[in-house]
Amino acid sequence: MRSAALIRNTKETKIKCSLLIEGEGVSEISTGIGFFDHMLDLFAFHSNMNLKMMADGDLDVCDHHTIEDCGIILGNVLKEALGDRKGINRYGNFVMPMDETLAQVTLDISGRPYLVFNADFSRENVGMMSTEMVEEFFRAVAVASGLTLHINVLYGKNDHHKIEAIFKAFGRALKEACQITSDKIPSSKGVLEA
């Protein structure tokens, strides 16, 4: 079973996170940001991973530090849980419809962090979550885990639907990429970047 658990404490946030890749999509999330908690629940469900995230952040300032640091620790536990990445499918892609919205997430567990993010939002917040923090969260995940991550909202009008489609598609694409499909390192070079 591929799993990891970490604690991240700074002057801005205190976060505990654990991840089980071969899970049942069970989550226990408490960040103090209701809509963000809901998105992490959806990610866990659609990735079929078990995720526990308990965060105490400086929400009196704003949501930036909490959401970004949750992205960092999620990326760190994912990287640790994957280990040497031997035998993984490596690549994942999912196109998620959510009512009028269509979002695509394509990723490569390459060890080379990179984020392409194409999504426009018309609202500043959905619930207590700043829409600008969606991109920052996924940038933090990509950098900390070593993902090449492309997120594209192809079309849509409702910001709630756009964000929800992104998180669901990310879960589905990551599930595909993490599957064990061989006993080899999935690289023609024989090694994935550290």
Short mmCIF file of C-alpha atoms in Angstrom, two decimals:
data_model
loop_
_atom_site.label_atom_id
_atom_site.label_comp_id
_atom_site.label_asym_id
_atom_site.label_seq_id
_atom_site.Cartn_x
_atom_site.Cartn_y
_atom_site.Cartn_z
CA MET A 1 0.00 0.00 0.00
CA ARG A 2 1.47 3.33 -1.06
CA SER A 3 0.91 5.92 1.65
CA ALA A 4 2.50 8.86 3.44
CA ALA A 5 1.75 11.21 6.33
CA LEU A 6 3.39 14.56 7.03
CA ILE A 7 3.10 17.57 9.33
CA ARG A 8 3.91 21.07 8.12
CA ASN A 9 4.18 23.87 10.69
CA THR A 10 4.99 27.48 9.86
CA LYS A 11 4.19 30.83 11.47
CA GLU A 12 1.21 31.02 9.11
CA THR A 13 -0.22 27.50 9.12
CA LYS A 14 -0.18 24.18 10.96
CA ILE A 15 -1.21 21.27 8.74
CA LYS A 16 -1.40 17.49 9.13
CA CYS A 17 -1.95 15.44 5.98
CA SER A 18 -2.04 11.76 5.13
CA LEU A 19 -2.66 10.05 1.80
CA LEU A 20 -3.32 6.44 0.86
CA ILE A 21 -3.16 5.89 -2.89
CA GLU A 22 -4.89 2.49 -2.80
CA GLY A 23 -7.87 3.79 -0.87
CA GLU A 24 -11.62 3.93 -1.21
CA GLY A 25 -12.03 7.65 -1.79
CA VAL A 26 -12.57 8.36 1.90
CA SER A 27 -11.72 11.83 3.18
CA GLU A 28 -11.56 13.76 6.41
CA ILE A 29 -10.96 17.42 5.64
CA SER A 30 -10.97 20.52 7.86
CA THR A 31 -9.22 23.66 6.61
CA GLY A 32 -11.64 26.31 7.84
CA ILE A 33 -12.60 27.09 4.23
CA GLY A 34 -15.84 25.27 3.49
CA PHE A 35 -15.78 25.33 -0.30
CA PHE A 36 -12.12 24.27 -0.36
CA ASP A 37 -12.94 21.37 2.00
CA HIS A 38 -15.66 20.31 -0.44
CA MET A 39 -13.21 20.41 -3.36
CA LEU A 40 -10.68 18.25 -1.49
CA ASP A 41 -13.47 15.79 -0.64
CA LEU A 42 -14.31 15.58 -4.34
CA PHE A 43 -10.65 15.11 -5.27
CA ALA A 44 -10.37 12.19 -2.81
CA PHE A 45 -13.58 10.58 -4.06
CA HIS A 46 -12.66 10.80 -7.73
CA SER A 47 -9.03 9.75 -7.25
CA ASN A 48 -10.18 6.83 -5.06
CA MET A 49 -7.45 7.87 -2.60
CA ASN A 50 -7.94 8.27 1.12
CA LEU A 51 -7.06 11.81 2.17
CA LYS A 52 -6.91 13.36 5.61
CA MET A 53 -6.13 17.09 5.85
CA MET A 54 -6.36 19.11 9.06
CA ALA A 55 -5.27 22.73 8.69
CA ASP A 56 -5.16 25.62 11.13
CA GLY A 57 -4.18 28.75 9.24
CA ASP A 58 -4.23 32.53 9.54
CA LEU A 59 -7.66 32.92 7.96
CA ASP A 60 -8.00 36.25 9.74
CA VAL A 61 -5.46 37.50 7.16
CA CYS A 62 -6.98 35.72 4.14
CA ASP A 63 -7.19 32.24 2.61
CA HIS A 64 -3.93 32.45 0.64
CA HIS A 65 -1.48 30.87 3.12
CA THR A 66 -3.82 28.04 4.11
CA ILE A 67 -4.71 27.00 0.56
CA GLU A 68 -1.17 27.30 -0.80
CA ASP A 69 0.31 25.38 2.14
CA CYS A 70 -2.33 22.66 1.77
CA GLY A 71 -1.18 22.36 -1.85
CA ILE A 72 2.44 22.07 -0.76
CA ILE A 73 1.77 19.34 1.79
CA LEU A 74 -0.54 17.43 -0.58
CA GLY A 75 2.22 17.48 -3.19
CA ASN A 76 4.76 16.33 -0.62
CA VAL A 77 2.67 13.38 0.62
CA LEU A 78 1.88 12.37 -2.97
CA LYS A 79 5.57 12.39 -3.89
CA GLU A 80 6.50 10.39 -0.79
CA ALA A 81 3.68 7.88 -1.26
CA LEU A 82 4.69 7.25 -4.89
CA GLY A 83 8.24 6.37 -3.85
CA ASP A 84 10.47 5.46 -6.81
CA ARG A 85 7.40 5.48 -9.13
CA LYS A 86 8.37 2.09 -10.53
CA GLY A 87 5.63 0.59 -12.66
CA ILE A 88 3.24 3.55 -12.57
CA ASN A 89 1.22 4.46 -15.64
CA ARG A 90 2.80 7.93 -15.29
CA TYR A 91 0.37 9.79 -17.54
CA GLY A 92 -3.23 10.70 -16.85
CA ASN A 93 -5.95 12.60 -18.67
CA PHE A 94 -9.59 13.28 -17.94
CA VAL A 95 -12.24 15.52 -19.48
CA MET A 96 -14.95 16.36 -16.94
CA PRO A 97 -18.38 17.74 -17.84
CA MET A 98 -20.15 19.70 -15.11
CA ASP A 99 -23.45 21.02 -16.46
CA GLU A 100 -22.47 23.84 -18.87
CA THR A 101 -18.77 23.53 -18.08
CA LEU A 102 -16.12 21.27 -19.62
CA ALA A 103 -12.70 20.98 -17.96
CA GLN A 104 -9.68 18.92 -18.95
CA VAL A 105 -6.77 17.91 -16.73
CA THR A 106 -3.74 16.20 -18.27
CA LEU A 107 -0.71 15.30 -16.20
CA ASP A 108 2.64 13.55 -16.19
CA ILE A 109 4.26 12.29 -13.00
CA SER A 110 7.58 13.28 -14.53
CA GLY A 111 9.54 14.73 -11.64
CA ARG A 112 9.65 17.98 -13.62
CA PRO A 113 7.19 20.44 -12.08
CA TYR A 114 5.27 22.65 -14.45
CA LEU A 115 1.77 24.14 -14.43
CA VAL A 116 -0.26 25.35 -17.38
CA PHE A 117 -3.53 26.85 -16.12
CA ASN A 118 -6.18 28.19 -18.46
CA ALA A 119 -9.34 29.09 -16.57
CA ASP A 120 -11.10 32.41 -16.18
CA PHE A 121 -13.37 33.26 -13.27
CA SER A 122 -15.84 36.12 -13.02
CA ARG A 123 -16.27 36.04 -9.23
CA GLU A 124 -13.65 36.90 -6.61
CA ASN A 125 -14.84 34.16 -4.27
CA VAL A 126 -16.89 31.01 -4.21
CA GLY A 127 -17.98 30.70 -0.63
CA MET A 128 -14.93 31.64 1.45
CA MET A 129 -12.44 30.50 -1.21
CA SER A 130 -10.78 33.08 -3.47
CA THR A 131 -11.04 31.98 -7.09
CA GLU A 132 -7.46 33.17 -7.70
CA MET A 133 -6.32 30.53 -5.20
CA VAL A 134 -7.38 27.66 -7.47
CA GLU A 135 -4.35 28.26 -9.69
CA GLU A 136 -2.07 28.83 -6.68
CA PHE A 137 -3.19 25.57 -5.08
CA PHE A 138 -2.44 23.53 -8.18
CA ARG A 139 0.89 25.30 -8.71
CA ALA A 140 1.88 24.33 -5.16
CA VAL A 141 0.80 20.70 -5.73
CA ALA A 142 2.70 20.50 -9.04
CA VAL A 143 5.93 21.98 -7.66
CA ALA A 144 5.94 19.93 -4.46
CA SER A 145 5.12 16.62 -6.15
CA GLY A 146 7.03 17.03 -9.40
CA LEU A 147 3.97 16.95 -11.66
CA THR A 148 3.72 18.39 -15.13
CA LEU A 149 0.12 19.55 -14.90
CA HIS A 150 -2.09 21.08 -17.59
CA ILE A 151 -5.49 22.40 -16.53
CA ASN A 152 -7.85 23.81 -19.13
CA VAL A 153 -11.44 24.91 -18.71
CA LEU A 154 -12.61 24.60 -22.29
CA TYR A 155 -15.82 26.48 -21.64
CA GLY A 156 -18.32 27.30 -18.94
CA LYS A 157 -20.17 30.11 -17.19
CA ASN A 158 -20.63 29.15 -13.55
CA ASP A 159 -17.45 29.53 -11.46
CA HIS A 160 -18.57 26.90 -8.94
CA HIS A 161 -18.98 24.40 -11.77
CA LYS A 162 -15.61 25.32 -13.31
CA ILE A 163 -13.71 24.81 -10.05
CA GLU A 164 -15.57 21.62 -9.19
CA ALA A 165 -14.90 20.19 -12.66
CA ILE A 166 -11.18 20.96 -12.27
CA PHE A 167 -10.86 19.19 -8.91
CA LYS A 168 -12.85 16.16 -10.10
CA ALA A 169 -10.85 15.89 -13.33
CA PHE A 170 -7.60 16.22 -11.39
CA GLY A 171 -8.63 13.31 -9.18
CA ARG A 172 -9.55 11.13 -12.15
CA ALA A 173 -6.37 11.97 -14.09
CA LEU A 174 -4.17 11.34 -11.06
CA LYS A 175 -5.88 8.01 -10.40
CA GLU A 176 -5.02 6.93 -13.95
CA ALA A 177 -1.42 8.11 -13.69
CA CYS A 178 -0.77 6.39 -10.35
CA GLN A 179 -1.98 2.96 -11.44
CA ILE A 180 0.65 0.24 -11.47
CA THR A 181 0.81 -1.12 -15.02
CA SER A 182 4.27 -2.74 -15.22
CA ASP A 183 7.39 -3.51 -13.19
CA LYS A 184 9.57 -0.93 -14.95
CA ILE A 185 10.39 2.74 -14.49
CA PRO A 186 8.09 4.43 -17.05
CA SER A 187 10.81 6.35 -18.89
CA SER A 188 12.92 5.60 -21.96
CA LYS A 189 15.83 7.11 -20.01
CA GLY A 190 15.37 4.47 -17.31
CA VAL A 191 14.92 7.13 -14.65
CA LEU A 192 12.34 9.78 -13.76
CA GLU A 193 13.71 13.15 -12.70
CA ALA A 194 14.07 13.61 -8.95
#
